[in-house]
Amino acid sequence: MYTQGLTIVHTGNGKGKTTAALGLALRAWGQNLRVLIIQFIKGNSKYGELNALAALPGDNIKIIQMGEGFTHRDNGISQDEHISAAKKALQTAIDAESSDNWDMIILDEINYAVKFNLLTVDDVLKVVDNKPQDLHLILTGRDASDKIIAKADLVTEMTEIKHPYKQGIKAQKGIEF
């Protein structure tokens, strides 16, 4: 069966961008597609998706945390270190895209990497423009560039209507991480 690979963007200020991408990853894995998830900001953190994906049998789904954590937090990591990590993640995406080892690649939080000046829009467009015709490419993160949105086949904007954090409720295990 022929696959027309799609470019999909999950953006917006609401919760659920990574969650939606992980749902696509799980659906693709269930169809025996090979899925690679590259996280551009998250790094060395125990998010629930790491445990869940590790529990799945086989090697058709892989997640790599390549970020140095959120750039707005004072965690002792310099902007140069964040940039270096983002560029390594980008190169990993470029290599994966050209390897023919994957049917779906998720670039989680790549839009944040652009927003925080770790990558340029042109860096990301190179990945989008060089996508093989049968590869599904998913990009997540707030503030997706208009240029990236224009290249996408499907764009979903998550809109926050109400969030428990604004009521003083801290991030919940299994919901936010």
CSV table of N, CA and C in Angstrom, one decimal:
chain,number,residue,atom,x,y,z
A,1,MET,N,0.8,-1.2,0.0
A,1,MET,CA,0.0,0.0,0.0
A,1,MET,C,0.9,1.2,0.0
A,2,TYR,N,0.6,2.2,-0.9
A,2,TYR,CA,1.3,3.4,-0.9
A,2,TYR,C,0.9,4.4,0.2
A,3,THR,N,1.9,5.0,0.8
A,3,THR,CA,1.7,6.0,1.8
A,3,THR,C,2.1,7.3,1.4
A,4,GLN,N,1.2,8.3,1.5
A,4,GLN,CA,1.5,9.7,1.3
A,4,GLN,C,1.9,10.3,2.6
A,5,GLY,N,3.2,10.5,2.8
A,5,GLY,CA,3.6,11.0,4.1
A,5,GLY,C,3.1,12.4,4.3
A,6,LEU,N,2.7,12.7,5.5
A,6,LEU,CA,2.1,14.0,5.8
A,6,LEU,C,3.1,14.8,6.7
A,7,THR,N,3.0,16.1,6.6
A,7,THR,CA,3.7,17.0,7.6
A,7,THR,C,2.6,17.5,8.5
A,8,ILE,N,2.7,17.3,9.8
A,8,ILE,CA,1.7,17.6,10.7
A,8,ILE,C,2.3,18.6,11.8
A,9,VAL,N,1.6,19.6,12.1
A,9,VAL,CA,2.0,20.5,13.2
A,9,VAL,C,1.0,20.6,14.3
A,10,HIS,N,1.4,20.4,15.5
A,10,HIS,CA,0.6,20.6,16.7
A,10,HIS,C,1.2,21.8,17.4
A,11,THR,N,0.4,22.9,17.5
A,11,THR,CA,0.9,24.1,18.1
A,11,THR,C,-0.2,24.8,18.9
A,12,GLY,N,0.1,25.9,19.5
A,12,GLY,CA,-0.9,26.7,20.3
A,12,GLY,C,-0.5,26.7,21.7
A,13,ASN,N,-1.2,27.5,22.5
A,13,ASN,CA,-0.9,27.7,23.9
A,13,ASN,C,-1.6,26.7,24.8
A,14,GLY,N,-2.5,25.8,24.3
A,14,GLY,CA,-3.1,24.8,25.1
A,14,GLY,C,-2.3,23.6,25.3
A,15,LYS,N,-2.7,22.8,26.3
A,15,LYS,CA,-2.0,21.6,26.6
A,15,LYS,C,-2.4,20.5,25.6
A,16,GLY,N,-1.5,19.6,25.3
A,16,GLY,CA,-1.8,18.5,24.5
A,16,GLY,C,-1.1,18.3,23.2
A,17,LYS,N,-0.1,19.1,22.9
A,17,LYS,CA,0.7,19.0,21.7
A,17,LYS,C,1.5,17.7,21.6
A,18,THR,N,2.3,17.5,22.7
A,18,THR,CA,3.1,16.3,22.7
A,18,THR,C,2.2,15.1,22.9
A,19,THR,N,1.2,15.3,23.7
A,19,THR,CA,0.2,14.2,24.0
A,19,THR,C,-0.4,13.7,22.6
A,20,ALA,N,-0.8,14.6,21.8
A,20,ALA,CA,-1.4,14.3,20.5
A,20,ALA,C,-0.4,13.6,19.6
A,21,ALA,N,0.8,14.1,19.6
A,21,ALA,CA,1.9,13.4,18.8
A,21,ALA,C,2.2,12.0,19.3
A,22,LEU,N,2.2,11.8,20.6
A,22,LEU,CA,2.4,10.5,21.2
A,22,LEU,C,1.2,9.6,20.8
A,23,GLY,N,0.0,10.1,20.8
A,23,GLY,CA,-1.1,9.3,20.3
A,23,GLY,C,-0.9,8.8,18.9
A,24,LEU,N,-0.4,9.7,18.0
A,24,LEU,CA,-0.1,9.3,16.6
A,24,LEU,C,1.0,8.2,16.6
A,25,ALA,N,2.0,8.4,17.5
A,25,ALA,CA,3.1,7.4,17.5
A,25,ALA,C,2.5,6.0,17.9
A,26,LEU,N,1.7,6.0,18.9
A,26,LEU,CA,1.1,4.8,19.4
A,26,LEU,C,0.2,4.1,18.3
A,27,ARG,N,-0.6,4.9,17.6
A,27,ARG,CA,-1.4,4.4,16.5
A,27,ARG,C,-0.5,3.9,15.4
A,28,ALA,N,0.5,4.6,15.0
A,28,ALA,CA,1.4,4.1,14.0
A,28,ALA,C,2.1,2.8,14.4
A,29,TRP,N,2.6,2.8,15.6
A,29,TRP,CA,3.2,1.5,16.1
A,29,TRP,C,2.2,0.4,16.0
A,30,GLY,N,1.0,0.6,16.4
A,30,GLY,CA,-0.1,-0.4,16.3
A,30,GLY,C,-0.3,-0.9,14.9
A,31,GLN,N,0.1,-0.1,13.9
A,31,GLN,CA,0.0,-0.5,12.5
A,31,GLN,C,1.3,-1.0,11.9
A,32,ASN,N,2.3,-1.3,12.9
A,32,ASN,CA,3.6,-1.8,12.5
A,32,ASN,C,4.4,-0.8,11.8
A,33,LEU,N,4.2,0.4,12.0
A,33,LEU,CA,5.1,1.5,11.4
A,33,LEU,C,6.2,1.7,12.3
A,34,ARG,N,7.4,2.2,11.8
A,34,ARG,CA,8.5,2.4,12.6
A,34,ARG,C,8.5,3.9,12.9
A,35,VAL,N,8.6,4.2,14.2
A,35,VAL,CA,8.4,5.6,14.7
A,35,VAL,C,9.6,6.0,15.6
A,36,LEU,N,10.1,7.2,15.2
A,36,LEU,CA,11.2,7.8,16.0
A,36,LEU,C,10.7,9.1,16.6
A,37,ILE,N,10.9,9.4,17.9
A,37,ILE,CA,10.5,10.6,18.5
A,37,ILE,C,11.8,11.2,19.0
A,38,ILE,N,12.0,12.5,18.6
A,38,ILE,CA,13.2,13.2,19.1
A,38,ILE,C,12.7,14.4,19.9
A,39,GLN,N,13.0,14.5,21.2
A,39,GLN,CA,12.6,15.6,22.0
A,39,GLN,C,13.7,16.6,22.1
A,40,PHE,N,13.3,17.8,21.6
A,40,PHE,CA,14.3,18.9,21.4
A,40,PHE,C,14.6,19.7,22.7
A,41,ILE,N,13.7,19.7,23.7
A,41,ILE,CA,13.9,20.5,24.9
A,41,ILE,C,14.0,19.5,26.1
A,42,LYS,N,13.2,18.5,26.2
A,42,LYS,CA,13.3,17.6,27.3
A,42,LYS,C,14.6,16.8,27.3
A,43,GLY,N,15.2,16.7,28.5
A,43,GLY,CA,16.4,15.9,28.5
A,43,GLY,C,16.6,15.4,29.9
A,44,ASN,N,17.0,14.2,30.1
A,44,ASN,CA,17.3,13.5,31.4
A,44,ASN,C,16.1,13.7,32.4
A,45,SER,N,14.9,13.7,31.9
A,45,SER,CA,13.8,13.7,32.8
A,45,SER,C,12.9,12.5,32.6
A,46,LYS,N,12.4,12.0,33.7
A,46,LYS,CA,11.6,10.8,33.7
A,46,LYS,C,10.1,11.1,33.4
A,47,TYR,N,9.8,11.4,32.1
A,47,TYR,CA,8.4,11.6,31.7
A,47,TYR,C,7.8,10.2,31.5
A,48,GLY,N,6.5,10.2,31.7
A,48,GLY,CA,5.8,8.9,31.6
A,48,GLY,C,5.9,8.2,30.3
A,49,GLU,N,6.0,9.0,29.2
A,49,GLU,CA,6.1,8.4,27.9
A,49,GLU,C,7.3,7.6,27.7
A,50,LEU,N,8.4,7.9,28.4
A,50,LEU,CA,9.6,7.1,28.3
A,50,LEU,C,9.4,5.7,28.8
A,51,ASN,N,8.7,5.6,30.0
A,51,ASN,CA,8.4,4.3,30.6
A,51,ASN,C,7.4,3.5,29.7
A,52,ALA,N,6.4,4.2,29.2
A,52,ALA,CA,5.4,3.6,28.4
A,52,ALA,C,6.0,3.0,27.1
A,53,LEU,N,6.7,3.8,26.4
A,53,LEU,CA,7.3,3.4,25.1
A,53,LEU,C,8.3,2.2,25.3
A,54,ALA,N,9.1,2.3,26.4
A,54,ALA,CA,10.1,1.3,26.7
A,54,ALA,C,9.4,-0.1,27.0
A,55,ALA,N,8.1,0.0,27.4
A,55,ALA,CA,7.4,-1.3,27.7
A,55,ALA,C,6.8,-1.9,26.5
A,56,LEU,N,6.8,-1.2,25.4
A,56,LEU,CA,6.2,-1.8,24.2
A,56,LEU,C,7.2,-2.8,23.6
A,57,PRO,N,6.7,-3.9,23.1
A,57,PRO,CA,7.6,-5.0,22.6
A,57,PRO,C,8.2,-4.5,21.2
A,58,GLY,N,9.3,-5.1,20.9
A,58,GLY,CA,9.9,-4.8,19.6
A,58,GLY,C,10.7,-3.5,19.6
A,59,ASP,N,11.2,-3.2,18.4
A,59,ASP,CA,12.1,-2.0,18.3
A,59,ASP,C,11.5,-1.0,17.2
A,60,ASN,N,10.2,-1.0,17.0
A,60,ASN,CA,9.6,-0.2,16.0
A,60,ASN,C,9.3,1.2,16.5
A,61,ILE,N,9.6,1.5,17.8
A,61,ILE,CA,9.3,2.8,18.3
A,61,ILE,C,10.5,3.2,19.3
A,62,LYS,N,11.0,4.4,19.1
A,62,LYS,CA,12.2,4.8,19.8
A,62,LYS,C,12.0,6.3,20.2
A,63,ILE,N,12.3,6.7,21.4
A,63,ILE,CA,12.3,8.1,21.8
A,63,ILE,C,13.7,8.5,22.3
A,64,ILE,N,14.1,9.6,21.9
A,64,ILE,CA,15.4,10.2,22.3
A,64,ILE,C,15.2,11.5,22.9
A,65,GLN,N,15.6,11.7,24.1
A,65,GLN,CA,15.6,13.1,24.7
A,65,GLN,C,17.0,13.7,24.4
A,66,MET,N,17.0,14.8,23.7
A,66,MET,CA,18.3,15.4,23.4
A,66,MET,C,18.4,16.8,23.9
A,67,GLY,N,17.4,17.4,24.5
A,67,GLY,CA,17.5,18.7,25.1
A,67,GLY,C,18.2,18.8,26.4
A,68,GLU,N,18.4,20.0,26.8
A,68,GLU,CA,19.0,20.3,28.1
A,68,GLU,C,18.0,20.8,29.1
A,69,GLY,N,16.7,20.7,28.8
A,69,GLY,CA,15.7,21.2,29.7
A,69,GLY,C,15.2,22.5,29.3
A,70,PHE,N,14.2,23.0,30.0
A,70,PHE,CA,13.6,24.3,29.6
A,70,PHE,C,14.6,25.4,29.7
A,71,THR,N,14.6,26.3,28.7
A,71,THR,CA,15.6,27.4,28.6
A,71,THR,C,15.3,28.5,29.6
A,72,HIS,N,14.1,28.6,30.0
A,72,HIS,CA,13.7,29.8,30.9
A,72,HIS,C,14.0,29.5,32.4
A,73,ARG,N,14.4,28.3,32.7
A,73,ARG,CA,14.7,27.9,34.1
A,73,ARG,C,16.2,28.1,34.3
A,74,ASP,N,16.5,28.6,35.5
A,74,ASP,CA,17.9,28.8,35.9
A,74,ASP,C,18.4,27.4,36.4
A,75,ASN,N,18.9,26.6,35.4
A,75,ASN,CA,19.4,25.3,35.7
A,75,ASN,C,20.9,25.2,35.5
A,76,GLY,N,21.6,26.3,35.4
A,76,GLY,CA,23.0,26.3,35.2
A,76,GLY,C,23.5,25.9,33.8
A,77,ILE,N,22.6,25.8,32.9
A,77,ILE,CA,23.0,25.5,31.5
A,77,ILE,C,22.9,26.7,30.6
A,78,SER,N,24.0,27.0,29.9
A,78,SER,CA,24.2,28.2,29.1
A,78,SER,C,23.3,28.1,27.9
A,79,GLN,N,23.1,29.3,27.3
A,79,GLN,CA,22.4,29.3,26.0
A,79,GLN,C,23.2,28.6,24.9
A,80,ASP,N,24.5,28.7,25.0
A,80,ASP,CA,25.3,27.9,24.0
A,80,ASP,C,25.1,26.4,24.1
A,81,GLU,N,25.0,25.9,25.4
A,81,GLU,CA,24.8,24.5,25.6
A,81,GLU,C,23.4,24.1,25.0
A,82,HIS,N,22.4,24.9,25.2
A,82,HIS,CA,21.1,24.7,24.7
A,82,HIS,C,21.1,24.6,23.1
A,83,ILE,N,21.8,25.6,22.6
A,83,ILE,CA,21.9,25.7,21.1
A,83,ILE,C,22.6,24.4,20.6
A,84,SER,N,23.7,24.0,21.2
A,84,SER,CA,24.5,22.8,20.8
A,84,SER,C,23.6,21.6,20.9
A,85,ALA,N,22.8,21.5,21.9
A,85,ALA,CA,21.9,20.3,22.0
A,85,ALA,C,20.9,20.3,20.9
A,86,ALA,N,20.3,21.5,20.7
A,86,ALA,CA,19.3,21.6,19.6
A,86,ALA,C,19.9,21.3,18.2
A,87,LYS,N,21.1,21.7,18.0
A,87,LYS,CA,21.7,21.4,16.7
A,87,LYS,C,22.0,19.9,16.5
A,88,LYS,N,22.4,19.3,17.6
A,88,LYS,CA,22.6,17.8,17.6
A,88,LYS,C,21.3,17.1,17.3
A,89,ALA,N,20.2,17.6,18.0
A,89,ALA,CA,18.9,17.0,17.8
A,89,ALA,C,18.5,17.1,16.3
A,90,LEU,N,18.7,18.3,15.8
A,90,LEU,CA,18.4,18.6,14.4
A,90,LEU,C,19.2,17.7,13.4
A,91,GLN,N,20.5,17.5,13.7
A,91,GLN,CA,21.3,16.6,12.9
A,91,GLN,C,20.8,15.2,13.0
A,92,THR,N,20.4,14.8,14.2
A,92,THR,CA,19.8,13.4,14.4
A,92,THR,C,18.5,13.3,13.5
A,93,ALA,N,17.7,14.3,13.5
A,93,ALA,CA,16.5,14.3,12.6
A,93,ALA,C,16.8,14.2,11.1
A,94,ILE,N,17.8,15.0,10.7
A,94,ILE,CA,18.2,15.0,9.3
A,94,ILE,C,18.7,13.6,8.9
A,95,ASP,N,19.6,13.0,9.8
A,95,ASP,CA,20.1,11.7,9.5
A,95,ASP,C,19.0,10.6,9.5
A,96,ALA,N,18.1,10.7,10.4
A,96,ALA,CA,17.0,9.8,10.5
A,96,ALA,C,16.1,9.9,9.3
A,97,GLU,N,15.8,11.1,8.9
A,97,GLU,CA,15.0,11.3,7.7
A,97,GLU,C,15.5,10.7,6.4
A,98,SER,N,16.9,10.7,6.3
A,98,SER,CA,17.5,10.2,5.1
A,98,SER,C,17.8,8.7,5.2
A,99,SER,N,17.6,8.1,6.4
A,99,SER,CA,18.0,6.7,6.6
A,99,SER,C,17.1,5.7,6.1
A,100,ASP,N,15.9,6.0,5.8
A,100,ASP,CA,14.8,5.0,5.4
A,100,ASP,C,14.5,4.0,6.5
A,101,ASN,N,14.9,4.3,7.8
A,101,ASN,CA,14.6,3.4,8.9
A,101,ASN,C,13.3,3.7,9.6
A,102,TRP,N,12.7,4.8,9.2
A,102,TRP,CA,11.5,5.3,10.0
A,102,TRP,C,10.4,5.6,9.0
A,103,ASP,N,9.1,5.3,9.5
A,103,ASP,CA,7.9,5.7,8.7
A,103,ASP,C,7.3,7.0,9.3
A,104,MET,N,7.6,7.3,10.5
A,104,MET,CA,7.1,8.5,11.2
A,104,MET,C,8.3,9.0,12.1
A,105,ILE,N,8.5,10.3,12.0
A,105,ILE,CA,9.4,11.0,12.8
A,105,ILE,C,8.7,12.2,13.5
A,106,ILE,N,8.8,12.2,14.8
A,106,ILE,CA,8.2,13.3,15.6
A,106,ILE,C,9.3,14.2,16.2
A,107,LEU,N,9.2,15.4,15.8
A,107,LEU,CA,10.2,16.4,16.3
A,107,LEU,C,9.5,17.2,17.4
A,108,ASP,N,9.5,16.6,18.6
A,108,ASP,CA,8.8,17.2,19.8
A,108,ASP,C,9.5,18.4,20.3
A,109,GLU,N,8.7,19.5,20.4
A,109,GLU,CA,9.1,20.8,20.9
A,109,GLU,C,10.1,21.5,20.0
A,110,ILE,N,10.1,21.1,18.7
A,110,ILE,CA,11.0,21.8,17.8
A,110,ILE,C,10.6,23.3,17.6
A,111,ASN,N,9.3,23.5,17.7
A,111,ASN,CA,8.9,24.9,17.6
A,111,ASN,C,9.4,25.8,18.7
A,112,TYR,N,9.5,25.2,19.9
A,112,TYR,CA,10.1,25.9,21.1
A,112,TYR,C,11.6,26.2,20.8
A,113,ALA,N,12.3,25.3,20.1
A,113,ALA,CA,13.7,25.5,19.8
A,113,ALA,C,13.9,26.7,18.9
A,114,VAL,N,12.9,26.9,18.0
A,114,VAL,CA,12.9,28.1,17.2
A,114,VAL,C,12.6,29.3,18.0
A,115,LYS,N,11.5,29.3,18.8
A,115,LYS,CA,11.1,30.4,19.6
A,115,LYS,C,12.2,30.9,20.5
A,116,PHE,N,13.0,30.0,21.1
A,116,PHE,CA,14.0,30.4,22.0
A,116,PHE,C,15.4,30.6,21.3
A,117,ASN,N,15.4,30.7,20.0
A,117,ASN,CA,16.6,31.0,19.2
A,117,ASN,C,17.6,29.9,19.3
A,118,LEU,N,17.2,28.7,19.5
A,118,LEU,CA,18.2,27.6,19.5
A,118,LEU,C,18.4,27.1,18.1
A,119,LEU,N,17.4,27.2,17.3
A,119,LEU,CA,17.4,26.9,15.8
A,119,LEU,C,16.7,28.0,15.1
A,120,THR,N,17.0,28.1,13.8
A,120,THR,CA,16.3,29.0,12.9
A,120,THR,C,15.1,28.3,12.2
A,121,VAL,N,14.2,29.1,11.8
A,121,VAL,CA,13.1,28.6,10.9
A,121,VAL,C,13.7,27.9,9.7
A,122,ASP,N,14.7,28.5,9.1
A,122,ASP,CA,15.3,27.9,7.9
A,122,ASP,C,15.9,26.5,8.3
A,123,ASP,N,16.5,26.3,9.5
A,123,ASP,CA,17.0,25.0,9.9
A,123,ASP,C,15.8,24.0,9.8
A,124,VAL,N,14.7,24.4,10.4
A,124,VAL,CA,13.5,23.4,10.4
A,124,VAL,C,13.0,23.2,9.1
A,125,LEU,N,12.9,24.2,8.2
A,125,LEU,CA,12.4,24.1,6.9
A,125,LEU,C,13.2,23.1,6.1
A,126,LYS,N,14.5,23.0,6.3
A,126,LYS,CA,15.4,22.1,5.6
A,126,LYS,C,14.9,20.6,5.9
A,127,VAL,N,14.5,20.4,7.1
A,127,VAL,CA,14.0,19.0,7.4
A,127,VAL,C,12.6,18.8,6.8
A,128,VAL,N,11.8,19.8,6.8
A,128,VAL,CA,10.4,19.7,6.2
A,128,VAL,C,10.6,19.5,4.7
A,129,ASP,N,11.4,20.3,4.1
A,129,ASP,CA,11.6,20.3,2.6
A,129,ASP,C,12.2,19.0,2.1
A,130,ASN,N,13.1,18.4,2.9
A,130,ASN,CA,13.8,17.2,2.5
A,130,ASN,C,13.1,15.9,2.9
A,131,LYS,N,11.9,16.0,3.5
A,131,LYS,CA,11.1,14.9,3.9
A,131,LYS,C,10.8,13.9,2.8
A,132,PRO,N,11.2,12.6,2.9
A,132,PRO,CA,10.8,11.7,1.8
A,132,PRO,C,9.3,11.7,1.7
A,133,GLN,N,8.8,11.4,0.5
A,133,GLN,CA,7.4,11.4,0.2
A,133,GLN,C,6.5,10.5,1.0
A,134,ASP,N,7.1,9.4,1.5
A,134,ASP,CA,6.3,8.4,2.2
A,134,ASP,C,6.5,8.5,3.8
A,135,LEU,N,7.2,9.6,4.2
A,135,LEU,CA,7.5,9.7,5.7
A,135,LEU,C,6.5,10.7,6.3
A,136,HIS,N,5.9,10.3,7.4
A,136,HIS,CA,5.1,11.2,8.2
A,136,HIS,C,6.0,12.0,9.1
A,137,LEU,N,5.9,13.3,9.1
A,137,LEU,CA,6.7,14.2,10.0
A,137,LEU,C,5.8,15.1,10.8
A,138,ILE,N,6.0,15.0,12.1
A,138,ILE,CA,5.2,15.7,13.1
A,138,ILE,C,6.1,16.7,13.9
A,139,LEU,N,5.7,17.9,13.9
A,139,LEU,CA,6.4,19.0,14.6
A,139,LEU,C,5.5,19.5,15.7
A,140,THR,N,6.0,19.6,17.0
A,140,THR,CA,5.2,20.1,18.1
A,140,THR,C,5.8,21.4,18.7
A,141,GLY,N,5.0,22.0,19.5
A,141,GLY,CA,5.5,23.2,20.2
A,141,GLY,C,4.7,24.4,19.9
A,142,ARG,N,4.7,25.3,20.9
A,142,ARG,CA,4.0,26.6,20.7
A,142,ARG,C,4.6,27.5,19.7
A,143,ASP,N,3.8,28.4,19.2
A,143,ASP,CA,4.4,29.5,18.3
A,143,ASP,C,5.0,28.9,17.1
A,144,ALA,N,4.4,28.0,16.4
A,144,ALA,CA,4.9,27.5,15.1
A,144,ALA,C,5.0,28.7,14.2
A,145,SER,N,6.1,28.8,13.4
A,145,SER,CA,6.3,29.8,12.4
A,145,SER,C,5.3,29.7,11.3
A,146,ASP,N,4.9,30.8,10.8
A,146,ASP,CA,3.9,30.9,9.7
A,146,ASP,C,4.5,30.1,8.5
A,147,LYS,N,5.8,30.2,8.3
A,147,LYS,CA,6.5,29.4,7.2
A,147,LYS,C,6.4,27.9,7.4
A,148,ILE,N,6.5,27.5,8.6
A,148,ILE,CA,6.3,26.0,8.9
A,148,ILE,C,4.9,25.6,8.7
A,149,ILE,N,4.0,26.4,9.2
A,149,ILE,CA,2.5,26.2,9.0
A,149,ILE,C,2.2,26.1,7.6
A,150,ALA,N,2.7,27.0,6.7
A,150,ALA,CA,2.4,27.0,5.3
A,150,ALA,C,2.8,25.7,4.6
A,151,LYS,N,3.9,25.1,5.1
A,151,LYS,CA,4.4,23.8,4.5
A,151,LYS,C,3.7,22.6,5.0
A,152,ALA,N,2.9,22.7,6.0
A,152,ALA,CA,2.3,21.5,6.6
A,152,ALA,C,1.0,21.1,5.9
A,153,ASP,N,0.7,19.8,6.0
A,153,ASP,CA,-0.6,19.3,5.4
A,153,ASP,C,-1.7,19.4,6.4
A,154,LEU,N,-1.4,19.3,7.7
A,154,LEU,CA,-2.3,19.3,8.8
A,154,LEU,C,-1.8,20.2,9.9
A,155,VAL,N,-2.5,21.1,10.4
A,155,VAL,CA,-2.1,22.0,11.5
A,155,VAL,C,-3.3,22.0,12.5
A,156,THR,N,-2.9,21.7,13.7
A,156,THR,CA,-3.9,21.7,14.8
A,156,THR,C,-3.4,22.7,15.9
A,157,GLU,N,-4.2,23.7,16.2
A,157,GLU,CA,-3.8,24.7,17.2
A,157,GLU,C,-4.6,24.3,18.5
A,158,MET,N,-3.8,24.0,19.6
A,158,MET,CA,-4.4,23.7,20.9
A,158,MET,C,-4.7,25.0,21.6
A,159,THR,N,-5.9,25.2,22.0
A,159,THR,CA,-6.3,26.5,22.6
A,159,THR,C,-6.6,26.2,24.1
A,160,GLU,N,-5.9,26.9,25.0
A,160,GLU,CA,-6.2,26.8,26.4
A,160,GLU,C,-7.5,27.6,26.7
A,161,ILE,N,-8.4,26.9,27.3
A,161,ILE,CA,-9.6,27.5,27.8
A,161,ILE,C,-9.6,27.6,29.3
A,162,LYS,N,-9.1,26.5,29.9
A,162,LYS,CA,-9.0,26.5,31.4
A,162,LYS,C,-7.9,25.5,31.7
A,163,HIS,N,-7.1,25.9,32.7
A,163,HIS,CA,-5.9,25.0,33.1
A,163,HIS,C,-5.8,25.0,34.6
A,164,PRO,N,-5.6,23.8,35.2
A,164,PRO,CA,-5.6,23.8,36.7
A,164,PRO,C,-4.4,24.5,37.3
A,165,TYR,N,-3.3,24.7,36.5
A,165,TYR,CA,-2.2,25.5,37.0
A,165,TYR,C,-2.5,26.9,37.4
A,166,LYS,N,-3.5,27.5,36.7
A,166,LYS,CA,-3.9,28.8,37.0
A,166,LYS,C,-4.8,28.9,38.3
A,167,GLN,N,-5.2,27.7,38.8
A,167,GLN,CA,-5.9,27.6,40.0
A,167,GLN,C,-5.0,27.1,41.2
A,168,GLY,N,-3.7,27.1,40.9
A,168,GLY,CA,-2.7,26.8,41.9
A,168,GLY,C,-2.5,25.3,42.0
A,169,ILE,N,-3.0,24.5,41.1
A,169,ILE,CA,-2.8,23.1,41.1
A,169,ILE,C,-1.5,22.8,40.3
A,170,LYS,N,-0.5,22.1,41.0
A,170,LYS,CA,0.7,21.8,40.4
A,170,LYS,C,0.6,20.7,39.3
A,171,ALA,N,1.7,20.6,38.5
A,171,ALA,CA,1.7,19.5,37.5
A,171,ALA,C,1.4,18.2,38.1
A,172,GLN,N,0.6,17.4,37.4
A,172,GLN,CA,0.2,16.1,37.9
A,172,GLN,C,0.9,15.0,37.1
A,173,LYS,N,1.4,14.0,37.9
A,173,LYS,CA,2.0,12.8,37.4
A,173,LYS,C,0.9,12.1,36.5
A,174,GLY,N,1.4,11.7,35.3
A,174,GLY,CA,0.5,11.0,34.4
A,174,GLY,C,-0.4,12.0,33.5
A,175,ILE,N,-0.4,13.2,33.8
A,175,ILE,CA,-1.1,14.2,33.0
A,175,ILE,C,0.0,15.1,32.3
A,176,GLU,N,0.8,15.8,33.1
A,176,GLU,CA,1.8,16.7,32.5
A,176,GLU,C,3.2,16.0,32.3
A,177,PHE,N,3.4,14.9,33.0
A,177,PHE,CA,4.7,14.2,32.9
A,177,PHE,C,4.6,12.8,33.1
